[in-house]
PDB file of N, CA, C and O in Angstrom:
ATOM      1  N   MET L  25       6.519  20.663   5.920  1.00 52.00           N
ATOM      2  CA  MET L  25       5.694  20.656   7.663  1.00 52.00           C
ATOM      3  C   MET L  25       6.191  21.555   8.332  1.00 52.00           C
ATOM      4  O   MET L  25       7.234  21.792   8.248  1.00 52.00           O
ATOM      5  N   SER L  26       4.955  22.393   8.684  1.00 52.00           N
ATOM      6  CA  SER L  26       5.212  23.132   9.818  1.00 52.00           C
ATOM      7  C   SER L  26       4.342  23.205  11.131  1.00 52.00           C
ATOM      8  O   SER L  26       3.016  22.638  11.054  1.00 52.00           O
ATOM      9  N   LEU L  27       4.811  23.356  12.387  1.00 51.00           N
ATOM     10  CA  LEU L  27       4.004  23.255  13.593  1.00 51.00           C
ATOM     11  C   LEU L  27       3.884  24.780  14.023  1.00 51.00           C
ATOM     12  O   LEU L  27       5.167  25.199  14.775  1.00 51.00           O
ATOM     13  N   THR L  28       2.874  25.003  14.665  1.00 52.00           N
ATOM     14  CA  THR L  28       2.827  26.098  15.800  1.00 52.00           C
ATOM     15  C   THR L  28       2.298  25.909  16.710  1.00 52.00           C
ATOM     16  O   THR L  28       1.432  24.998  16.738  1.00 52.00           O
ATOM     17  N   SER L  29       3.091  26.280  17.928  1.00 54.00           N
ATOM     18  CA  SER L  29       2.684  25.943  19.322  1.00 54.00           C
ATOM     19  C   SER L  29       1.336  26.330  19.902  1.00 54.00           C
ATOM     20  O   SER L  29       0.555  25.702  20.532  1.00 54.00           O
ATOM     21  N   GLU L  30       0.926  27.746  19.220  1.00 60.00           N
ATOM     22  CA  GLU L  30      -0.181  28.396  19.768  1.00 60.00           C
ATOM     23  C   GLU L  30      -1.475  27.369  19.373  1.00 60.00           C
ATOM     24  O   GLU L  30      -2.441  27.334  20.019  1.00 60.00           O
ATOM     25  N   ASP L  31      -1.481  26.621  18.242  1.00 64.00           N
ATOM     26  CA  ASP L  31      -2.819  26.222  17.674  1.00 64.00           C
ATOM     27  C   ASP L  31      -2.493  25.124  17.550  1.00 64.00           C
ATOM     28  O   ASP L  31      -3.614  24.326  17.275  1.00 64.00           O
ATOM     29  N   ASN L  32      -1.261  24.437  17.489  1.00 73.00           N
ATOM     30  CA  ASN L  32      -1.110  22.970  17.578  1.00 73.00           C
ATOM     31  C   ASN L  32      -1.498  22.730  15.850  1.00 73.00           C
ATOM     32  O   ASN L  32      -2.463  21.411  16.190  1.00 73.00           O
ATOM     33  N   LYS L  33      -1.223  23.120  15.166  1.00 79.00           N
ATOM     34  CA  LYS L  33      -1.767  22.836  13.678  1.00 79.00           C
ATOM     35  C   LYS L  33      -0.257  22.543  13.116  1.00 79.00           C
ATOM     36  O   LYS L  33       0.730  23.111  12.920  1.00 79.00           O
ATOM     37  N   ILE L  34      -0.583  21.145  12.092  1.00 83.00           N
ATOM     38  CA  ILE L  34       0.833  20.866  11.261  1.00 83.00           C
ATOM     39  C   ILE L  34       0.090  21.322   9.870  1.00 83.00           C
ATOM     40  O   ILE L  34      -0.908  21.091   9.491  1.00 83.00           O
ATOM     41  N   ARG L  35       1.077  21.629   8.924  1.00 88.00           N
ATOM     42  CA  ARG L  35       1.042  21.794   7.514  1.00 88.00           C
ATOM     43  C   ARG L  35       1.809  20.798   6.748  1.00 88.00           C
ATOM     44  O   ARG L  35       2.935  20.677   6.924  1.00 88.00           O
ATOM     45  N   ILE L  36       1.160  20.231   5.536  1.00 91.00           N
ATOM     46  CA  ILE L  36       1.817  19.008   4.919  1.00 91.00           C
ATOM     47  C   ILE L  36       1.829  19.418   3.604  1.00 91.00           C
ATOM     48  O   ILE L  36       0.505  19.992   3.322  1.00 91.00           O
ATOM     49  N   GLU L  37       2.514  19.262   2.890  1.00 93.00           N
ATOM     50  CA  GLU L  37       2.342  19.496   1.646  1.00 93.00           C
ATOM     51  C   GLU L  37       2.380  18.460   0.605  1.00 93.00           C
ATOM     52  O   GLU L  37       2.987  17.480   0.906  1.00 93.00           O
ATOM     53  N   LEU L  38       0.842  18.164  -0.077  1.00 92.00           N
ATOM     54  CA  LEU L  38       0.717  16.908  -0.865  1.00 92.00           C
ATOM     55  C   LEU L  38       0.132  17.466  -2.023  1.00 92.00           C
ATOM     56  O   LEU L  38      -0.184  18.369  -2.461  1.00 92.00           O
ATOM     57  N   SER L  39       0.502  16.218  -3.126  1.00 92.00           N
ATOM     58  CA  SER L  39       0.125  16.809  -4.462  1.00 92.00           C
ATOM     59  C   SER L  39      -1.269  16.663  -4.449  1.00 92.00           C
ATOM     60  O   SER L  39      -2.136  16.272  -3.514  1.00 92.00           O
ATOM     61  N   VAL L  40      -2.307  17.200  -5.578  1.00 93.00           N
ATOM     62  CA  VAL L  40      -3.667  17.050  -5.803  1.00 93.00           C
ATOM     63  C   VAL L  40      -3.896  15.409  -5.742  1.00 93.00           C
ATOM     64  O   VAL L  40      -4.949  15.228  -5.190  1.00 93.00           O
ATOM     65  N   ASN L  41      -3.384  14.641  -6.377  1.00 92.00           N
ATOM     66  CA  ASN L  41      -3.535  13.327  -6.313  1.00 92.00           C
ATOM     67  C   ASN L  41      -3.783  12.593  -5.081  1.00 92.00           C
ATOM     68  O   ASN L  41      -4.595  11.875  -4.591  1.00 92.00           O
ATOM     69  N   GLU L  42      -2.507  13.086  -4.074  1.00 92.00           N
ATOM     70  CA  GLU L  42      -2.439  12.549  -2.666  1.00 92.00           C
ATOM     71  C   GLU L  42      -3.712  12.757  -1.928  1.00 92.00           C
ATOM     72  O   GLU L  42      -4.087  12.322  -1.182  1.00 92.00           O
ATOM     73  N   ALA L  43      -3.850  14.353  -1.855  1.00 92.00           N
ATOM     74  CA  ALA L  43      -5.327  14.772  -1.356  1.00 92.00           C
ATOM     75  C   ALA L  43      -6.488  14.265  -1.664  1.00 92.00           C
ATOM     76  O   ALA L  43      -7.235  13.812  -0.848  1.00 92.00           O
ATOM     77  N   MET L  44      -6.461  14.027  -2.804  1.00 92.00           N
ATOM     78  CA  MET L  44      -7.975  13.170  -3.377  1.00 92.00           C
ATOM     79  C   MET L  44      -7.801  11.770  -3.073  1.00 92.00           C
ATOM     80  O   MET L  44      -8.862  11.359  -2.316  1.00 92.00           O
ATOM     81  N   ALA L  45      -6.534  11.435  -2.965  1.00 92.00           N
ATOM     82  CA  ALA L  45      -6.637   9.811  -2.431  1.00 92.00           C
ATOM     83  C   ALA L  45      -6.855   9.656  -1.018  1.00 92.00           C
ATOM     84  O   ALA L  45      -7.801   8.694  -0.692  1.00 92.00           O
ATOM     85  N   LEU L  46      -6.333  10.757  -0.175  1.00 90.00           N
ATOM     86  CA  LEU L  46      -6.754  10.657   1.256  1.00 90.00           C
ATOM     87  C   LEU L  46      -7.912  11.229   1.889  1.00 90.00           C
ATOM     88  O   LEU L  46      -8.898  10.348   2.264  1.00 90.00           O
ATOM     89  N   GLY L  47      -8.455  12.382   0.961  1.00 89.00           N
ATOM     90  CA  GLY L  47      -9.699  12.748   1.481  1.00 89.00           C
ATOM     91  C   GLY L  47     -11.040  12.253   0.839  1.00 89.00           C
ATOM     92  O   GLY L  47     -12.144  12.038   1.412  1.00 89.00           O
ATOM     93  N   LEU L  48     -10.813  11.980  -0.256  1.00 88.00           N
ATOM     94  CA  LEU L  48     -11.855  11.261  -1.286  1.00 88.00           C
ATOM     95  C   LEU L  48     -12.169   9.835  -1.244  1.00 88.00           C
ATOM     96  O   LEU L  48     -12.944   9.113  -1.713  1.00 88.00           O
ATOM     97  N   GLY L  49     -10.851   8.918  -0.995  1.00 87.00           N
ATOM     98  CA  GLY L  49     -10.696   7.586  -1.262  1.00 87.00           C
ATOM     99  C   GLY L  49     -10.737   7.393  -2.561  1.00 87.00           C
ATOM    100  O   GLY L  49     -10.797   6.359  -3.178  1.00 87.00           O
ATOM    101  N   VAL L  50      -9.824   8.235  -3.703  1.00 88.00           N
ATOM    102  CA  VAL L  50     -10.025   8.083  -4.957  1.00 88.00           C
ATOM    103  C   VAL L  50      -8.598   7.070  -4.978  1.00 88.00           C
ATOM    104  O   VAL L  50      -7.613   7.270  -4.274  1.00 88.00           O
ATOM    105  N   ARG L  51      -8.794   6.079  -5.801  1.00 88.00           N
ATOM    106  CA  ARG L  51      -7.529   4.844  -6.258  1.00 88.00           C
ATOM    107  C   ARG L  51      -7.346   5.379  -7.660  1.00 88.00           C
ATOM    108  O   ARG L  51      -8.230   5.297  -8.589  1.00 88.00           O
ATOM    109  N   TYR L  52      -6.091   5.080  -7.753  1.00 87.00           N
ATOM    110  CA  TYR L  52      -5.259   5.218  -9.021  1.00 87.00           C
ATOM    111  C   TYR L  52      -4.850   4.123  -9.329  1.00 87.00           C
ATOM    112  O   TYR L  52      -4.134   3.180  -8.444  1.00 87.00           O
ATOM    113  N   ALA L  53      -5.457   3.577 -10.382  1.00 85.00           N
ATOM    114  CA  ALA L  53      -5.144   1.997 -10.791  1.00 85.00           C
ATOM    115  C   ALA L  53      -3.604   2.325 -11.571  1.00 85.00           C
ATOM    116  O   ALA L  53      -2.787   1.284 -11.317  1.00 85.00           O
ATOM    117  N   ALA L  54      -3.217   3.427 -12.229  1.00 86.00           N
ATOM    118  CA  ALA L  54      -1.935   3.390 -12.759  1.00 86.00           C
ATOM    119  C   ALA L  54      -0.681   3.592 -11.694  1.00 86.00           C
ATOM    120  O   ALA L  54       0.489   2.921 -12.038  1.00 86.00           O
ATOM    121  N   ASP L  55      -1.207   3.956 -10.682  1.00 86.00           N
ATOM    122  CA  ASP L  55      -0.005   4.310  -9.358  1.00 86.00           C
ATOM    123  C   ASP L  55      -0.761   4.217  -8.057  1.00 86.00           C
ATOM    124  O   ASP L  55      -1.473   5.053  -7.532  1.00 86.00           O
ATOM    125  N   SER L  56      -1.044   2.696  -7.712  1.00 85.00           N
ATOM    126  CA  SER L  56      -1.318   2.402  -6.217  1.00 85.00           C
ATOM    127  C   SER L  56      -0.455   2.956  -5.234  1.00 85.00           C
ATOM    128  O   SER L  56      -1.393   2.780  -3.892  1.00 85.00           O
ATOM    129  N   SER L  57       0.386   3.606  -5.370  1.00 90.00           N
ATOM    130  CA  SER L  57       1.223   4.097  -4.403  1.00 90.00           C
ATOM    131  C   SER L  57       0.929   5.419  -3.798  1.00 90.00           C
ATOM    132  O   SER L  57       1.549   6.058  -2.816  1.00 90.00           O
ATOM    133  N   VAL L  58      -0.064   6.226  -4.355  1.00 91.00           N
ATOM    134  CA  VAL L  58      -0.225   7.571  -4.004  1.00 91.00           C
ATOM    135  C   VAL L  58      -0.893   7.731  -2.477  1.00 91.00           C
ATOM    136  O   VAL L  58      -0.576   8.234  -1.849  1.00 91.00           O
ATOM    137  N   ALA L  59      -1.779   6.937  -2.349  1.00 91.00           N
ATOM    138  CA  ALA L  59      -2.362   6.695  -1.011  1.00 91.00           C
ATOM    139  C   ALA L  59      -1.475   6.487  -0.063  1.00 91.00           C
ATOM    140  O   ALA L  59      -1.101   6.894   1.106  1.00 91.00           O
ATOM    141  N   THR L  60      -0.696   5.380  -0.149  1.00 92.00           N
ATOM    142  CA  THR L  60       0.495   4.906   0.546  1.00 92.00           C
ATOM    143  C   THR L  60       1.335   6.252   1.019  1.00 92.00           C
ATOM    144  O   THR L  60       1.740   6.496   2.328  1.00 92.00           O
ATOM    145  N   ASN L  61       1.782   6.837  -0.297  1.00 93.00           N
ATOM    146  CA  ASN L  61       2.730   7.932   0.041  1.00 93.00           C
ATOM    147  C   ASN L  61       2.112   9.206   0.677  1.00 93.00           C
ATOM    148  O   ASN L  61       2.851   9.579   1.745  1.00 93.00           O
ATOM    149  N   ALA L  62       0.754   9.456   0.724  1.00 93.00           N
ATOM    150  CA  ALA L  62       0.404  10.330   1.374  1.00 93.00           C
ATOM    151  C   ALA L  62       0.247  10.230   2.664  1.00 93.00           C
ATOM    152  O   ALA L  62       0.418  11.056   3.504  1.00 93.00           O
ATOM    153  N   ARG L  63      -0.058   8.935   3.220  1.00 93.00           N
ATOM    154  CA  ARG L  63      -0.286   8.377   4.333  1.00 93.00           C
ATOM    155  C   ARG L  63       0.825   8.602   5.176  1.00 93.00           C
ATOM    156  O   ARG L  63       0.775   9.074   6.361  1.00 93.00           O
ATOM    157  N   LYS L  64       1.699   8.135   4.404  1.00 94.00           N
ATOM    158  CA  LYS L  64       3.373   8.112   4.916  1.00 94.00           C
ATOM    159  C   LYS L  64       3.563   9.623   5.340  1.00 94.00           C
ATOM    160  O   LYS L  64       3.992  10.090   6.399  1.00 94.00           O
ATOM    161  N   LYS L  65       3.605  10.495   4.545  1.00 93.00           N
ATOM    162  CA  LYS L  65       4.009  11.986   4.581  1.00 93.00           C
ATOM    163  C   LYS L  65       3.352  12.300   5.998  1.00 93.00           C
ATOM    164  O   LYS L  65       3.878  13.125   6.895  1.00 93.00           O
ATOM    165  N   VAL L  66       1.932  12.303   6.078  1.00 92.00           N
ATOM    166  CA  VAL L  66       1.081  12.335   7.131  1.00 92.00           C
ATOM    167  C   VAL L  66       1.362  11.955   8.386  1.00 92.00           C
ATOM    168  O   VAL L  66       1.957  12.621   9.513  1.00 92.00           O
ATOM    169  N   ASN L  67       2.074  10.496   8.457  1.00 91.00           N
ATOM    170  CA  ASN L  67       2.513  10.113   9.550  1.00 91.00           C
ATOM    171  C   ASN L  67       3.853  10.472  10.269  1.00 91.00           C
ATOM    172  O   ASN L  67       4.071  10.754  11.285  1.00 91.00           O
ATOM    173  N   GLU L  68       4.751  10.592   9.220  1.00 89.00           N
ATOM    174  CA  GLU L  68       5.862  11.177   9.350  1.00 89.00           C
ATOM    175  C   GLU L  68       5.674  12.596  10.130  1.00 89.00           C
ATOM    176  O   GLU L  68       6.864  13.215  10.955  1.00 89.00           O
ATOM    177  N   ALA L  69       4.855  13.562   9.383  1.00 88.00           N
ATOM    178  CA  ALA L  69       4.840  14.834   9.756  1.00 88.00           C
ATOM    179  C   ALA L  69       4.338  14.719  11.354  1.00 88.00           C
ATOM    180  O   ALA L  69       4.802  15.688  12.215  1.00 88.00           O
ATOM    181  N   LEU L  70       3.284  13.996  11.568  1.00 85.00           N
ATOM    182  CA  LEU L  70       2.658  13.904  13.006  1.00 85.00           C
ATOM    183  C   LEU L  70       3.635  13.177  14.143  1.00 85.00           C
ATOM    184  O   LEU L  70       3.952  13.839  15.098  1.00 85.00           O
ATOM    185  N   GLU L  71       4.796  12.239  13.514  1.00 84.00           N
ATOM    186  CA  GLU L  71       5.809  12.010  14.404  1.00 84.00           C
ATOM    187  C   GLU L  71       6.828  12.809  14.764  1.00 84.00           C
ATOM    188  O   GLU L  71       7.112  13.296  15.805  1.00 84.00           O
ATOM    189  N   ALA L  72       7.033  13.718  13.697  1.00 82.00           N
ATOM    190  CA  ALA L  72       7.898  14.837  14.265  1.00 82.00           C
ATOM    191  C   ALA L  72       7.494  15.850  14.925  1.00 82.00           C
ATOM    192  O   ALA L  72       7.931  16.203  15.822  1.00 82.00           O
ATOM    193  N   ALA L  73       5.994  15.841  14.866  1.00 78.00           N
ATOM    194  CA  ALA L  73       5.505  17.319  15.753  1.00 78.00           C
ATOM    195  C   ALA L  73       5.307  16.853  17.034  1.00 78.00           C
ATOM    196  O   ALA L  73       5.723  17.292  18.212  1.00 78.00           O
ATOM    197  N   LEU L  74       5.044  15.484  17.132  1.00 75.00           N
ATOM    198  CA  LEU L  74       5.062  14.836  18.656  1.00 75.00           C
ATOM    199  C   LEU L  74       6.295  14.694  19.362  1.00 75.00           C
ATOM    200  O   LEU L  74       6.260  15.161  20.356  1.00 75.00           O
ATOM    201  N   PHE L  75       7.098  14.252  18.682  1.00 71.00           N
ATOM    202  CA  PHE L  75       8.559  14.617  19.246  1.00 71.00           C
ATOM    203  C   PHE L  75       8.974  15.620  19.805  1.00 71.00           C
ATOM    204  O   PHE L  75       9.952  16.076  20.433  1.00 71.00           O
ATOM    205  N   GLN L  76       8.768  16.631  18.885  1.00 66.00           N
ATOM    206  CA  GLN L  76       9.217  18.018  18.826  1.00 66.00           C
ATOM    207  C   GLN L  76       8.422  18.643  20.253  1.00 66.00           C
ATOM    208  O   GLN L  76       9.116  19.228  20.938  1.00 66.00           O
ATOM    209  N   ILE L  77       7.385  18.296  20.373  1.00 56.00           N
ATOM    210  CA  ILE L  77       6.499  19.366  21.857  1.00 56.00           C
ATOM    211  C   ILE L  77       6.912  18.331  22.946  1.00 56.00           C
ATOM    212  O   ILE L  77       7.088  18.569  24.064  1.00 56.00           O
ATOM    213  N   GLN L  78       7.045  16.658  22.757  1.00 53.00           N
ATOM    214  CA  GLN L  78       7.259  15.895  23.931  1.00 53.00           C
ATOM    215  C   GLN L  78       8.329  14.945  23.335  1.00 53.00           C
ATOM    216  O   GLN L  78       7.784  13.697  23.168  1.00 53.00           O
ATOM    217  N   PRO L  79       9.451  15.585  23.746  1.00 51.00           N
ATOM    218  CA  PRO L  79      10.503  14.673  22.903  1.00 51.00           C
ATOM    219  C   PRO L  79      10.413  13.162  24.145  1.00 51.00           C
ATOM    220  O   PRO L  79      10.229  13.456  25.366  1.00 51.00           O
ATOM    221  N   ARG L  80      10.779  11.920  23.719  1.00 58.00           N
ATOM    222  CA  ARG L  80      10.832  10.823  24.426  1.00 58.00           C
ATOM    223  C   ARG L  80      12.300  10.850  24.921  1.00 58.00           C
ATOM    224  O   ARG L  80      13.355  10.566  24.154  1.00 58.00           O
ATOM    225  N   GLN L  81      12.370  10.724  26.300  1.00 63.00           N
ATOM    226  CA  GLN L  81      13.895  10.372  26.959  1.00 63.00           C
ATOM    227  C   GLN L  81      13.249   9.106  27.792  1.00 63.00           C
ATOM    228  O   GLN L  81      12.963   9.532  29.078  1.00 63.00           O
ATOM    229  N   PRO L  82      14.181   8.023  27.502  1.00 64.00           N
ATOM    230  CA  PRO L  82      14.075   7.037  28.388  1.00 64.00           C
ATOM    231  C   PRO L  82      14.728   7.576  29.580  1.00 64.00           C
ATOM    232  O   PRO L  82      15.551   8.138  29.835  1.00 64.00           O
ATOM    233  N   GLN L  83      14.113   6.910  30.936  1.00 65.00           N
ATOM    234  CA  GLN L  83      14.138   6.995  32.255  1.00 65.00           C
ATOM    235  C   GLN L  83      15.010   6.099  33.038  1.00 65.00           C
ATOM    236  O   GLN L  83      14.229   4.825  32.674  1.00 65.00           O
ATOM    237  N   LEU L  84      16.119   5.774  33.605  1.00 62.00           N
ATOM    238  CA  LEU L  84      16.586   4.585  34.287  1.00 62.00           C
ATOM    239  C   LEU L  84      16.274   4.921  35.522  1.00 62.00           C
ATOM    240  O   LEU L  84      16.980   6.016  36.224  1.00 62.00           O
ATOM    241  N   HIS L  85      15.529   4.137  36.151  1.00 63.00           N
ATOM    242  CA  HIS L  85      15.431   4.103  37.776  1.00 63.00           C
ATOM    243  C   HIS L  85      16.744   3.375  38.399  1.00 63.00           C
ATOM    244  O   HIS L  85      16.666   2.296  38.554  1.00 63.00           O
ATOM    245  N   TYR L  86      17.578   4.057  38.864  1.00 66.00           N
ATOM    246  CA  TYR L  86      18.663   3.506  39.837  1.00 66.00           C
ATOM    247  C   TYR L  86      18.251   3.088  40.849  1.00 66.00           C
ATOM    248  O   TYR L  86      19.233   1.916  40.960  1.00 66.00           O
ATOM    249  N   GLU L  87      17.271   3.246  41.487  1.00 68.00           N
ATOM    250  CA  GLU L  87      16.972   2.626  42.942  1.00 68.00           C
ATOM    251  C   GLU L  87      16.713   1.311  42.612  1.00 68.00           C
ATOM    252  O   GLU L  87      16.564   0.364  43.648  1.00 68.00           O
ATOM    253  N   LEU L  88      16.306   0.956  41.369  1.00 65.00           N
ATOM    254  CA  LEU L  88      15.990  -0.630  41.221  1.00 65.00           C
ATOM    255  C   LEU L  88      16.897  -1.563  41.014  1.00 65.00           C
ATOM    256  O   LEU L  88      16.879  -2.574  40.585  1.00 65.00           O
ATOM    257  N   ILE L  89      18.169  -0.947  40.515  1.00 67.00           N
ATOM    258  CA  ILE L  89      19.391  -1.852  39.989  1.00 67.00           C
ATOM    259  C   ILE L  89      19.723  -2.521  41.274  1.00 67.00           C
ATOM    260  O   ILE L  89      20.438  -1.441  42.336  1.00 67.00           O
ATOM    261  N   GLU L  90      20.039  -3.482  41.296  1.00 68.00           N
ATOM    262  CA  GLU L  90      20.728  -4.141  42.639  1.00 68.00           C
ATOM    263  C   GLU L  90      21.952  -4.240  42.238  1.00 68.00           C
ATOM    264  O   GLU L  90      22.388  -4.608  41.080  1.00 68.00           O
ATOM    265  N   ALA L  91      22.848  -4.063  43.080  1.00 59.00           N
ATOM    266  CA  ALA L  91      24.549  -4.020  42.963  1.00 59.00           C
ATOM    267  C   ALA L  91      25.078  -5.534  43.286  1.00 59.00           C
ATOM    268  O   ALA L  91      24.478  -6.505  43.660  1.00 59.00           O
TER     269      ALA L  91
END
């Protein structure tokens, strides 16, 4: 997976079976986890890309804390 900030694209390496399961909705009776694994790869890549661009940092508002 790679992300370029100029064009905001991610690249994910999928097998042919995974690409067919995602793109065409092909179901594999012998291995029903193909589509699940492909979606997991896409979700992980998106999550990594989004956190890389906009990291979440919890903010603590000290003025709201009562002593």
